[in-house]
Amino acid sequence: MSNKPHCFTEADLNVLQAQAGVMNGIDILLTHQWPVQVMKFVKKPDNFAEPKGVRLLAHLVNTIKPRYHFASGPHYERLPYRNHKILHEKAQYCTRFISLDCVGNKTKSKWLYAFNIVPMKHISDADLRKQPVETTENPYIEIEKEKQKEEDKKQYFYTAGDKRKMPATRQGPDRKKEACWFCLKSPNVEKHLVISVGASMYLALAKGALQNDHVMIVPTNHIKCQQYLDDNQQQDVQKFKRALQRLYRANKKCTTVFFERSLSTSHMQVHCVPIQDTLLTILRTYFIRSPRNTT
């Protein structure tokens, strides 16, 4: 968290996103700075100097989706933009971005905005999702795609500092198993991260972990995902899960969150992360309301 006045960090925004996740929606968001690319898909007014935008704010706004976003700067009222992809996602309410000038500015630019708003919890879904004729596409789509690409590069057994190279193409389930980073017999597996080896599964530290106690349950042989496990292999996974739950409850007073992840490797990974019980409601809501966009 930032300890400097008038500053914020990505961690600050992550906390705000988590808090917003337990709400049914955000009616109004106030920020001092503009998000980057907010004027995309609209015509810029003549002689208008667009303030320098902040990329983190663009991601925040696109995640929490306020109905109204007010910022500081030259007066500007953007056309509303939609928060969903037509024909690909369920329709959502639109967002209006409004920038107001400083009070008593010399150019007498608009610094006050009066409007009536009914909180979204008192509006029917049908009325809330109505789209004005002039509604544009979401200006932050490219920002989210760039962020997605950055996150996809951060494999738990791969970081940008690795000397190993990612495969030139995705070879799917038929890729050479000796090249897999997770097969225990592969020369590429980093065995110093292995904690325990069972009959068909092993436990390993997660490289690029979300936190210090982040571990993974991984098949010793090449298996794509859990749906391909036989009964014995499923039992081995459950044994590791129960052991981790007891460990984190006894030593950390935490609940263990399990999630499966398999991107470029086509090798099953069940990730295990302990979290404080007080965060369970926020986490559950965040998983439900903020699924990762796949395009």
PDB file of C-alpha atoms in Angstrom:
ATOM      1  CA  MET A   1       0.000   0.000   0.000  1.00  0.00           C
ATOM      2  CA  SER A   2       1.261   3.489  -0.767  1.00  0.00           C
ATOM      3  CA  ASN A   3       2.336   5.524   2.255  1.00  0.00           C
ATOM      4  CA  LYS A   4       2.715   8.727   0.234  1.00  0.00           C
ATOM      5  CA  PRO A   5      -0.044  11.342   0.295  1.00  0.00           C
ATOM      6  CA  HIS A   6      -2.119  11.667  -2.881  1.00  0.00           C
ATOM      7  CA  CYS A   7      -0.582   8.470  -4.314  1.00  0.00           C
ATOM      8  CA  PHE A   8      -1.909   4.997  -4.945  1.00  0.00           C
ATOM      9  CA  THR A   9      -0.438   1.683  -6.018  1.00  0.00           C
ATOM     10  CA  GLU A  10      -1.736  -1.355  -7.868  1.00  0.00           C
ATOM     11  CA  ALA A  11      -2.172  -3.033  -4.470  1.00  0.00           C
ATOM     12  CA  ASP A  12      -4.468  -0.181  -3.378  1.00  0.00           C
ATOM     13  CA  LEU A  13      -6.621  -0.684  -6.455  1.00  0.00           C
ATOM     14  CA  ASN A  14      -6.717  -4.453  -5.923  1.00  0.00           C
ATOM     15  CA  VAL A  15      -8.158  -3.858  -2.451  1.00  0.00           C
ATOM     16  CA  LEU A  16     -10.760  -1.506  -3.917  1.00  0.00           C
ATOM     17  CA  GLN A  17     -11.683  -4.084  -6.558  1.00  0.00           C
ATOM     18  CA  ALA A  18     -12.113  -6.756  -3.891  1.00  0.00           C
ATOM     19  CA  GLN A  19     -14.346  -4.464  -1.833  1.00  0.00           C
ATOM     20  CA  ALA A  20     -16.411  -3.617  -4.899  1.00  0.00           C
ATOM     21  CA  GLY A  21     -16.771  -7.326  -5.606  1.00  0.00           C
ATOM     22  CA  VAL A  22     -19.044  -7.856  -2.597  1.00  0.00           C
ATOM     23  CA  MET A  23     -21.413  -5.115  -3.741  1.00  0.00           C
ATOM     24  CA  ASN A  24     -24.198  -5.482  -6.282  1.00  0.00           C
ATOM     25  CA  GLY A  25     -22.684  -2.706  -8.373  1.00  0.00           C
ATOM     26  CA  ILE A  26     -21.119   0.743  -8.225  1.00  0.00           C
ATOM     27  CA  ASP A  27     -23.272   3.796  -8.927  1.00  0.00           C
ATOM     28  CA  ILE A  28     -20.619   6.528  -8.718  1.00  0.00           C
ATOM     29  CA  LEU A  29     -16.809   6.480  -8.843  1.00  0.00           C
ATOM     30  CA  LEU A  30     -14.770   9.618  -8.110  1.00  0.00           C
ATOM     31  CA  THR A  31     -11.126   9.848  -9.207  1.00  0.00           C
ATOM     32  CA  HIS A  32      -8.760  12.758  -9.584  1.00  0.00           C
ATOM     33  CA  GLN A  33      -6.967  11.434 -12.670  1.00  0.00           C
ATOM     34  CA  TRP A  34      -8.334  10.236 -15.981  1.00  0.00           C
ATOM     35  CA  PRO A  35      -8.060   6.618 -17.129  1.00  0.00           C
ATOM     36  CA  VAL A  36      -5.999   6.095 -20.258  1.00  0.00           C
ATOM     37  CA  GLN A  37      -7.846   5.818 -23.615  1.00  0.00           C
ATOM     38  CA  VAL A  38     -11.170   6.977 -22.221  1.00  0.00           C
ATOM     39  CA  MET A  39     -11.724   9.056 -25.384  1.00  0.00           C
ATOM     40  CA  LYS A  40     -11.377   6.089 -27.710  1.00  0.00           C
ATOM     41  CA  PHE A  41     -14.363   5.558 -30.057  1.00  0.00           C
ATOM     42  CA  VAL A  42     -15.502   9.179 -29.684  1.00  0.00           C
ATOM     43  CA  LYS A  43     -14.656  12.349 -31.597  1.00  0.00           C
ATOM     44  CA  LYS A  44     -12.343  14.675 -29.693  1.00  0.00           C
ATOM     45  CA  PRO A  45     -13.633  18.256 -29.377  1.00  0.00           C
ATOM     46  CA  ASP A  46     -11.713  20.880 -31.334  1.00  0.00           C
ATOM     47  CA  ASN A  47      -8.674  22.315 -29.529  1.00  0.00           C
ATOM     48  CA  PHE A  48      -9.183  19.904 -26.654  1.00  0.00           C
ATOM     49  CA  ALA A  49      -6.087  18.764 -24.776  1.00  0.00           C
ATOM     50  CA  GLU A  50      -6.792  15.322 -23.344  1.00  0.00           C
ATOM     51  CA  PRO A  51      -5.158  14.857 -19.919  1.00  0.00           C
ATOM     52  CA  LYS A  52      -2.587  12.093 -19.582  1.00  0.00           C
ATOM     53  CA  GLY A  53      -4.450   8.976 -18.527  1.00  0.00           C
ATOM     54  CA  VAL A  54      -3.490   6.289 -16.001  1.00  0.00           C
ATOM     55  CA  ARG A  55      -3.459   2.659 -17.169  1.00  0.00           C
ATOM     56  CA  LEU A  56      -4.213   1.252 -13.697  1.00  0.00           C
ATOM     57  CA  LEU A  57      -7.345   3.381 -13.488  1.00  0.00           C
ATOM     58  CA  ALA A  58      -8.523   2.076 -16.863  1.00  0.00           C
ATOM     59  CA  HIS A  59      -8.264  -1.472 -15.533  1.00  0.00           C
ATOM     60  CA  LEU A  60     -10.012  -0.502 -12.279  1.00  0.00           C
ATOM     61  CA  VAL A  61     -12.915   1.192 -14.046  1.00  0.00           C
ATOM     62  CA  ASN A  62     -13.332  -1.682 -16.466  1.00  0.00           C
ATOM     63  CA  THR A  63     -13.387  -4.142 -13.558  1.00  0.00           C
ATOM     64  CA  ILE A  64     -15.789  -2.469 -11.135  1.00  0.00           C
ATOM     65  CA  LYS A  65     -17.945  -0.879 -13.891  1.00  0.00           C
ATOM     66  CA  PRO A  66     -19.428   2.250 -12.244  1.00  0.00           C
ATOM     67  CA  ARG A  67     -22.545   3.778 -13.764  1.00  0.00           C
ATOM     68  CA  TYR A  68     -21.007   7.248 -13.453  1.00  0.00           C
ATOM     69  CA  HIS A  69     -17.297   8.014 -13.360  1.00  0.00           C
ATOM     70  CA  PHE A  70     -16.370  11.570 -12.368  1.00  0.00           C
ATOM     71  CA  ALA A  71     -12.803  12.838 -12.757  1.00  0.00           C
ATOM     72  CA  SER A  72     -10.939  16.124 -12.446  1.00  0.00           C
ATOM     73  CA  GLY A  73      -9.628  18.076 -15.402  1.00  0.00           C
ATOM     74  CA  PRO A  74     -10.994  20.120 -18.280  1.00  0.00           C
ATOM     75  CA  HIS A  75     -14.761  19.833 -18.568  1.00  0.00           C
ATOM     76  CA  TYR A  76     -15.704  16.893 -20.774  1.00  0.00           C
ATOM     77  CA  GLU A  77     -18.721  14.613 -20.971  1.00  0.00           C
ATOM     78  CA  ARG A  78     -18.118  11.405 -22.888  1.00  0.00           C
ATOM     79  CA  LEU A  79     -20.811   9.459 -24.685  1.00  0.00           C
ATOM     80  CA  PRO A  80     -21.858   6.448 -22.575  1.00  0.00           C
ATOM     81  CA  TYR A  81     -20.032   3.193 -23.310  1.00  0.00           C
ATOM     82  CA  ARG A  82     -21.211  -0.383 -22.845  1.00  0.00           C
ATOM     83  CA  ASN A  83     -19.640  -2.816 -20.378  1.00  0.00           C
ATOM     84  CA  HIS A  84     -20.201  -5.984 -22.393  1.00  0.00           C
ATOM     85  CA  LYS A  85     -19.354  -7.439 -25.775  1.00  0.00           C
ATOM     86  CA  ILE A  86     -22.379  -7.608 -28.017  1.00  0.00           C
ATOM     87  CA  LEU A  87     -23.402 -11.181 -28.894  1.00  0.00           C
ATOM     88  CA  HIS A  88     -20.627 -12.555 -26.645  1.00  0.00           C
ATOM     89  CA  GLU A  89     -21.623 -11.474 -23.140  1.00  0.00           C
ATOM     90  CA  LYS A  90     -24.786 -10.814 -21.190  1.00  0.00           C
ATOM     91  CA  ALA A  91     -25.957  -7.218 -21.548  1.00  0.00           C
ATOM     92  CA  GLN A  92     -24.935  -4.879 -18.736  1.00  0.00           C
ATOM     93  CA  TYR A  93     -25.593  -1.264 -17.864  1.00  0.00           C
ATOM     94  CA  CYS A  94     -23.484   1.405 -19.547  1.00  0.00           C
ATOM     95  CA  THR A  95     -20.980   3.804 -17.961  1.00  0.00           C
ATOM     96  CA  ARG A  96     -20.865   7.589 -18.325  1.00  0.00           C
ATOM     97  CA  PHE A  97     -17.540   9.409 -17.906  1.00  0.00           C
ATOM     98  CA  ILE A  98     -17.716  13.069 -16.844  1.00  0.00           C
ATOM     99  CA  SER A  99     -14.775  15.381 -16.142  1.00  0.00           C
ATOM    100  CA  LEU A 100     -15.296  18.630 -14.243  1.00  0.00           C
ATOM    101  CA  ASP A 101     -12.976  21.626 -14.105  1.00  0.00           C
ATOM    102  CA  CYS A 102     -11.667  23.204 -10.912  1.00  0.00           C
ATOM    103  CA  VAL A 103     -13.955  25.521  -8.944  1.00  0.00           C
ATOM    104  CA  GLY A 104     -13.782  29.155 -10.005  1.00  0.00           C
ATOM    105  CA  ASN A 105     -11.574  28.472 -13.053  1.00  0.00           C
ATOM    106  CA  LYS A 106     -10.730  31.516 -15.204  1.00  0.00           C
ATOM    107  CA  THR A 107     -12.283  30.112 -18.367  1.00  0.00           C
ATOM    108  CA  LYS A 108     -15.583  29.567 -16.521  1.00  0.00           C
ATOM    109  CA  SER A 109     -15.533  25.945 -17.639  1.00  0.00           C
ATOM    110  CA  LYS A 110     -18.187  23.738 -16.065  1.00  0.00           C
ATOM    111  CA  TRP A 111     -17.224  22.578 -12.571  1.00  0.00           C
ATOM    112  CA  LEU A 112     -20.630  21.615 -11.190  1.00  0.00           C
ATOM    113  CA  TYR A 113     -22.840  18.753 -12.336  1.00  0.00           C
ATOM    114  CA  ALA A 114     -26.430  18.350 -11.147  1.00  0.00           C
ATOM    115  CA  PHE A 115     -28.354  15.164 -11.883  1.00  0.00           C
ATOM    116  CA  ASN A 116     -30.890  12.749 -10.438  1.00  0.00           C
ATOM    117  CA  ILE A 117     -29.845   9.142  -9.937  1.00  0.00           C
ATOM    118  CA  VAL A 118     -31.765   6.169  -8.598  1.00  0.00           C
ATOM    119  CA  PRO A 119     -29.468   3.636  -6.914  1.00  0.00           C
ATOM    120  CA  MET A 120     -29.160   0.524  -9.053  1.00  0.00           C
ATOM    121  CA  LYS A 121     -30.469  -1.688  -6.251  1.00  0.00           C
ATOM    122  CA  HIS A 122     -33.847   0.026  -6.727  1.00  0.00           C
ATOM    123  CA  ILE A 123     -33.915  -0.382 -10.533  1.00  0.00           C
ATOM    124  CA  SER A 124     -35.095  -3.441 -12.437  1.00  0.00           C
ATOM    125  CA  ASP A 125     -32.497  -5.300 -14.477  1.00  0.00           C
ATOM    126  CA  ALA A 126     -34.363  -4.528 -17.696  1.00  0.00           C
ATOM    127  CA  ASP A 127     -34.362  -0.769 -17.046  1.00  0.00           C
ATOM    128  CA  LEU A 128     -30.782  -0.817 -15.807  1.00  0.00           C
ATOM    129  CA  ARG A 129     -29.507  -2.488 -18.975  1.00  0.00           C
ATOM    130  CA  LYS A 130     -31.191  -0.083 -21.390  1.00  0.00           C
ATOM    131  CA  GLN A 131     -28.603   1.302 -23.829  1.00  0.00           C
ATOM    132  CA  PRO A 132     -28.890   4.868 -25.158  1.00  0.00           C
ATOM    133  CA  VAL A 133     -28.726   5.131 -28.950  1.00  0.00           C
ATOM    134  CA  GLU A 134     -25.358   6.919 -28.812  1.00  0.00           C
ATOM    135  CA  THR A 135     -23.674   4.254 -26.629  1.00  0.00           C
ATOM    136  CA  THR A 136     -20.183   3.320 -27.879  1.00  0.00           C
ATOM    137  CA  GLU A 137     -17.941   0.299 -27.488  1.00  0.00           C
ATOM    138  CA  ASN A 138     -15.858  -0.051 -24.329  1.00  0.00           C
ATOM    139  CA  PRO A 139     -12.725   2.132 -24.727  1.00  0.00           C
ATOM    140  CA  TYR A 140     -10.637  -0.104 -22.447  1.00  0.00           C
ATOM    141  CA  ILE A 141     -10.857  -3.341 -24.471  1.00  0.00           C
ATOM    142  CA  GLU A 142      -7.275  -3.114 -25.759  1.00  0.00           C
ATOM    143  CA  ILE A 143      -5.989  -2.263 -22.275  1.00  0.00           C
ATOM    144  CA  GLU A 144      -7.551  -5.452 -20.923  1.00  0.00           C
ATOM    145  CA  LYS A 145      -6.135  -7.527 -23.776  1.00  0.00           C
ATOM    146  CA  GLU A 146      -2.646  -6.202 -23.042  1.00  0.00           C
ATOM    147  CA  LYS A 147      -3.039  -6.965 -19.342  1.00  0.00           C
ATOM    148  CA  GLN A 148      -4.274 -10.462 -20.188  1.00  0.00           C
ATOM    149  CA  LYS A 149      -1.190 -11.113 -22.311  1.00  0.00           C
ATOM    150  CA  GLU A 150       1.086  -9.924 -19.511  1.00  0.00           C
ATOM    151  CA  GLU A 151      -0.609 -12.237 -16.996  1.00  0.00           C
ATOM    152  CA  ASP A 152      -0.515 -15.213 -19.367  1.00  0.00           C
ATOM    153  CA  LYS A 153       3.269 -14.864 -19.565  1.00  0.00           C
ATOM    154  CA  LYS A 154       3.559 -15.315 -15.808  1.00  0.00           C
ATOM    155  CA  GLN A 155       3.376 -19.108 -15.707  1.00  0.00           C
ATOM    156  CA  TYR A 156       3.888 -20.553 -12.244  1.00  0.00           C
ATOM    157  CA  PHE A 157       6.834 -22.564 -13.484  1.00  0.00           C
ATOM    158  CA  TYR A 158       7.992 -19.837 -15.844  1.00  0.00           C
ATOM    159  CA  THR A 159       9.030 -16.228 -15.422  1.00  0.00           C
ATOM    160  CA  ALA A 160      10.513 -13.677 -17.764  1.00  0.00           C
ATOM    161  CA  GLY A 161      13.871 -14.262 -16.115  1.00  0.00           C
ATOM    162  CA  ASP A 162      13.989 -17.921 -17.091  1.00  0.00           C
ATOM    163  CA  LYS A 163      16.571 -18.952 -19.637  1.00  0.00           C
ATOM    164  CA  ARG A 164      14.187 -21.584 -20.946  1.00  0.00           C
ATOM    165  CA  LYS A 165      12.129 -20.663 -23.981  1.00  0.00           C
ATOM    166  CA  MET A 166       8.410 -21.042 -24.388  1.00  0.00           C
ATOM    167  CA  PRO A 167       7.498 -23.431 -27.224  1.00  0.00           C
ATOM    168  CA  ALA A 168       7.189 -21.648 -30.563  1.00  0.00           C
ATOM    169  CA  THR A 169       3.671 -23.040 -31.021  1.00  0.00           C
ATOM    170  CA  ARG A 170       1.093 -24.616 -28.754  1.00  0.00           C
ATOM    171  CA  GLN A 171       1.275 -28.302 -29.455  1.00  0.00           C
ATOM    172  CA  GLY A 172      -1.704 -29.329 -27.304  1.00  0.00           C
ATOM    173  CA  PRO A 173      -1.966 -32.760 -25.667  1.00  0.00           C
ATOM    174  CA  ASP A 174       0.278 -34.380 -28.328  1.00  0.00           C
ATOM    175  CA  ARG A 175       3.317 -32.242 -27.505  1.00  0.00           C
ATOM    176  CA  LYS A 176       6.510 -34.115 -26.621  1.00  0.00           C
ATOM    177  CA  LYS A 177       6.261 -35.076 -22.995  1.00  0.00           C
ATOM    178  CA  GLU A 178       9.969 -34.771 -22.423  1.00  0.00           C
ATOM    179  CA  ALA A 179       9.629 -31.024 -23.054  1.00  0.00           C
ATOM    180  CA  CYS A 180       6.950 -30.600 -20.360  1.00  0.00           C
ATOM    181  CA  TRP A 181       8.020 -28.572 -17.337  1.00  0.00           C
ATOM    182  CA  PHE A 182       5.751 -30.553 -14.974  1.00  0.00           C
ATOM    183  CA  CYS A 183       6.358 -34.225 -15.838  1.00  0.00           C
ATOM    184  CA  LEU A 184       8.471 -35.490 -12.972  1.00  0.00           C
ATOM    185  CA  LYS A 185      10.680 -37.559 -15.304  1.00  0.00           C
ATOM    186  CA  SER A 186      11.290 -34.627 -17.633  1.00  0.00           C
ATOM    187  CA  PRO A 187      14.781 -33.079 -17.614  1.00  0.00           C
ATOM    188  CA  ASN A 188      13.076 -29.665 -17.591  1.00  0.00           C
ATOM    189  CA  VAL A 189      11.282 -30.089 -14.266  1.00  0.00           C
ATOM    190  CA  GLU A 190      12.746 -27.993 -11.431  1.00  0.00           C
ATOM    191  CA  LYS A 191      13.024 -30.692  -8.784  1.00  0.00           C
ATOM    192  CA  HIS A 192      14.296 -28.339  -6.086  1.00  0.00           C
ATOM    193  CA  LEU A 193      10.713 -27.022  -5.882  1.00  0.00           C
ATOM    194  CA  VAL A 194       9.245 -30.487  -5.184  1.00  0.00           C
ATOM    195  CA  ILE A 195       8.019 -30.926  -1.592  1.00  0.00           C
ATOM    196  CA  SER A 196       6.516 -34.411  -1.547  1.00  0.00           C
ATOM    197  CA  VAL A 197       5.924 -37.225  -4.033  1.00  0.00           C
ATOM    198  CA  GLY A 198       2.941 -39.575  -3.809  1.00  0.00           C
ATOM    199  CA  ALA A 199       1.849 -42.608  -5.828  1.00  0.00           C
ATOM    200  CA  SER A 200       0.624 -40.575  -8.820  1.00  0.00           C
ATOM    201  CA  MET A 201       0.807 -36.932  -7.653  1.00  0.00           C
ATOM    202  CA  TYR A 202       3.484 -34.672  -6.242  1.00  0.00           C
ATOM    203  CA  LEU A 203       3.379 -31.437  -4.267  1.00  0.00           C
ATOM    204  CA  ALA A 204       5.558 -28.522  -5.369  1.00  0.00           C
ATOM    205  CA  LEU A 205       6.130 -24.869  -4.581  1.00  0.00           C
ATOM    206  CA  ALA A 206       4.615 -22.539  -7.149  1.00  0.00           C
ATOM    207  CA  LYS A 207       7.141 -20.470  -9.022  1.00  0.00           C
ATOM    208  CA  GLY A 208       5.784 -16.950  -9.300  1.00  0.00           C
ATOM    209  CA  ALA A 209       3.549 -17.724  -6.331  1.00  0.00           C
ATOM    210  CA  LEU A 210       0.631 -15.556  -5.223  1.00  0.00           C
ATOM    211  CA  GLN A 211       2.060 -15.757  -1.692  1.00  0.00           C
ATOM    212  CA  ASN A 212       4.700 -17.683   0.273  1.00  0.00           C
ATOM    213  CA  ASP A 213       2.434 -20.654   1.101  1.00  0.00           C
ATOM    214  CA  HIS A 214       1.182 -21.138  -2.471  1.00  0.00           C
ATOM    215  CA  VAL A 215       1.756 -24.769  -3.589  1.00  0.00           C
ATOM    216  CA  MET A 216       0.570 -27.038  -6.414  1.00  0.00           C
ATOM    217  CA  ILE A 217      -0.685 -30.616  -6.693  1.00  0.00           C
ATOM    218  CA  VAL A 218       0.654 -31.985  -9.977  1.00  0.00           C
ATOM    219  CA  PRO A 219       0.496 -35.430 -11.656  1.00  0.00           C
ATOM    220  CA  THR A 220       3.858 -37.176 -11.891  1.00  0.00           C
ATOM    221  CA  ASN A 221       2.971 -38.236 -15.448  1.00  0.00           C
ATOM    222  CA  HIS A 222       1.569 -36.164 -18.284  1.00  0.00           C
ATOM    223  CA  ILE A 223      -2.166 -35.663 -17.661  1.00  0.00           C
ATOM    224  CA  LYS A 224      -4.001 -32.731 -19.199  1.00  0.00           C
ATOM    225  CA  CYS A 225      -6.599 -31.998 -16.506  1.00  0.00           C
ATOM    226  CA  GLN A 226      -8.602 -33.563 -13.691  1.00  0.00           C
ATOM    227  CA  GLN A 227     -11.305 -35.004 -15.931  1.00  0.00           C
ATOM    228  CA  TYR A 228      -8.717 -37.502 -17.254  1.00  0.00           C
ATOM    229  CA  LEU A 229      -7.799 -38.835 -13.795  1.00  0.00           C
ATOM    230  CA  ASP A 230      -8.753 -42.371 -12.810  1.00  0.00           C
ATOM    231  CA  ASP A 231     -10.178 -43.238  -9.373  1.00  0.00           C
ATOM    232  CA  ASN A 232      -6.779 -43.884  -7.772  1.00  0.00           C
ATOM    233  CA  GLN A 233      -5.363 -40.619  -9.070  1.00  0.00           C
ATOM    234  CA  GLN A 234      -8.416 -38.729  -7.820  1.00  0.00           C
ATOM    235  CA  GLN A 235      -7.864 -40.247  -4.385  1.00  0.00           C
ATOM    236  CA  ASP A 236      -4.241 -39.088  -4.390  1.00  0.00           C
ATOM    237  CA  VAL A 237      -5.381 -35.540  -5.166  1.00  0.00           C
ATOM    238  CA  GLN A 238      -7.874 -35.662  -2.295  1.00  0.00           C
ATOM    239  CA  LYS A 239      -5.207 -36.948   0.114  1.00  0.00           C
ATOM    240  CA  PHE A 240      -2.982 -33.961  -0.658  1.00  0.00           C
ATOM    241  CA  LYS A 241      -5.940 -31.584  -0.357  1.00  0.00           C
ATOM    242  CA  ARG A 242      -6.983 -32.902   3.050  1.00  0.00           C
ATOM    243  CA  ALA A 243      -3.392 -32.768   4.325  1.00  0.00           C
ATOM    244  CA  LEU A 244      -2.999 -29.165   3.161  1.00  0.00           C
ATOM    245  CA  GLN A 245      -6.313 -28.135   4.701  1.00  0.00           C
ATOM    246  CA  ARG A 246      -5.263 -29.558   8.072  1.00  0.00           C
ATOM    247  CA  LEU A 247      -1.831 -27.937   7.807  1.00  0.00           C
ATOM    248  CA  TYR A 248      -3.065 -24.450   6.954  1.00  0.00           C
ATOM    249  CA  ARG A 249      -5.865 -24.587   9.510  1.00  0.00           C
ATOM    250  CA  ALA A 250      -3.532 -25.684  12.315  1.00  0.00           C
ATOM    251  CA  ASN A 251      -0.554 -23.440  11.512  1.00  0.00           C
ATOM    252  CA  LYS A 252      -2.058 -20.460   9.733  1.00  0.00           C
ATOM    253  CA  LYS A 253      -5.697 -20.429  10.912  1.00  0.00           C
ATOM    254  CA  CYS A 254      -6.587 -20.178   7.243  1.00  0.00           C
ATOM    255  CA  THR A 255      -8.960 -21.755   4.753  1.00  0.00           C
ATOM    256  CA  THR A 256      -7.391 -23.369   1.689  1.00  0.00           C
ATOM    257  CA  VAL A 257      -8.579 -22.279  -1.753  1.00  0.00           C
ATOM    258  CA  PHE A 258      -8.050 -24.773  -4.599  1.00  0.00           C
ATOM    259  CA  PHE A 259      -8.228 -23.947  -8.288  1.00  0.00           C
ATOM    260  CA  GLU A 260      -7.091 -25.747 -11.408  1.00  0.00           C
ATOM    261  CA  ARG A 261      -4.945 -24.052 -14.021  1.00  0.00           C
ATOM    262  CA  SER A 262      -3.670 -25.321 -17.351  1.00  0.00           C
ATOM    263  CA  LEU A 263      -2.691 -22.860 -20.048  1.00  0.00           C
ATOM    264  CA  SER A 264       0.294 -23.386 -22.326  1.00  0.00           C
ATOM    265  CA  THR A 265       1.536 -26.583 -20.688  1.00  0.00           C
ATOM    266  CA  SER A 266      -1.430 -28.992 -21.127  1.00  0.00           C
ATOM    267  CA  HIS A 267      -0.375 -30.497 -17.789  1.00  0.00           C
ATOM    268  CA  MET A 268      -2.791 -30.460 -14.869  1.00  0.00           C
ATOM    269  CA  GLN A 269      -2.020 -28.129 -11.971  1.00  0.00           C
ATOM    270  CA  VAL A 270      -4.213 -27.819  -8.871  1.00  0.00           C
ATOM    271  CA  HIS A 271      -3.125 -24.666  -7.074  1.00  0.00           C
ATOM    272  CA  CYS A 272      -3.533 -24.393  -3.309  1.00  0.00           C
ATOM    273  CA  VAL A 273      -3.560 -20.992  -1.595  1.00  0.00           C
ATOM    274  CA  PRO A 274      -4.422 -20.365   2.081  1.00  0.00           C
ATOM    275  CA  ILE A 275      -6.440 -17.213   2.845  1.00  0.00           C
ATOM    276  CA  GLN A 276      -7.847 -15.614   5.979  1.00  0.00           C
ATOM    277  CA  ASP A 277     -11.433 -16.618   6.778  1.00  0.00           C
ATOM    278  CA  THR A 278     -12.482 -12.960   6.760  1.00  0.00           C
ATOM    279  CA  LEU A 279     -11.714 -12.812   3.016  1.00  0.00           C
ATOM    280  CA  LEU A 280     -13.832 -15.794   1.993  1.00  0.00           C
ATOM    281  CA  THR A 281     -16.972 -13.797   1.215  1.00  0.00           C
ATOM    282  CA  ILE A 282     -15.041 -11.264  -0.834  1.00  0.00           C
ATOM    283  CA  LEU A 283     -13.164 -13.986  -2.703  1.00  0.00           C
ATOM    284  CA  ARG A 284     -16.281 -15.989  -3.501  1.00  0.00           C
ATOM    285  CA  THR A 285     -18.080 -12.914  -4.798  1.00  0.00           C
ATOM    286  CA  TYR A 286     -15.048 -11.839  -6.787  1.00  0.00           C
ATOM    287  CA  PHE A 287     -14.833 -15.248  -8.487  1.00  0.00           C
ATOM    288  CA  ILE A 288     -18.514 -15.056  -9.404  1.00  0.00           C
ATOM    289  CA  ARG A 289     -18.638 -11.425 -10.528  1.00  0.00           C
ATOM    290  CA  SER A 290     -15.213 -11.090 -12.134  1.00  0.00           C
ATOM    291  CA  PRO A 291     -14.485 -14.132 -14.306  1.00  0.00           C
ATOM    292  CA  ARG A 292     -11.403 -13.828 -16.521  1.00  0.00           C
ATOM    293  CA  ASN A 293     -12.298 -12.663 -19.999  1.00  0.00           C
ATOM    294  CA  THR A 294     -11.156 -15.047 -22.700  1.00  0.00           C
ATOM    295  CA  THR A 295     -10.930 -13.714 -26.201  1.00  0.00           C
TER     296      THR A 295
END
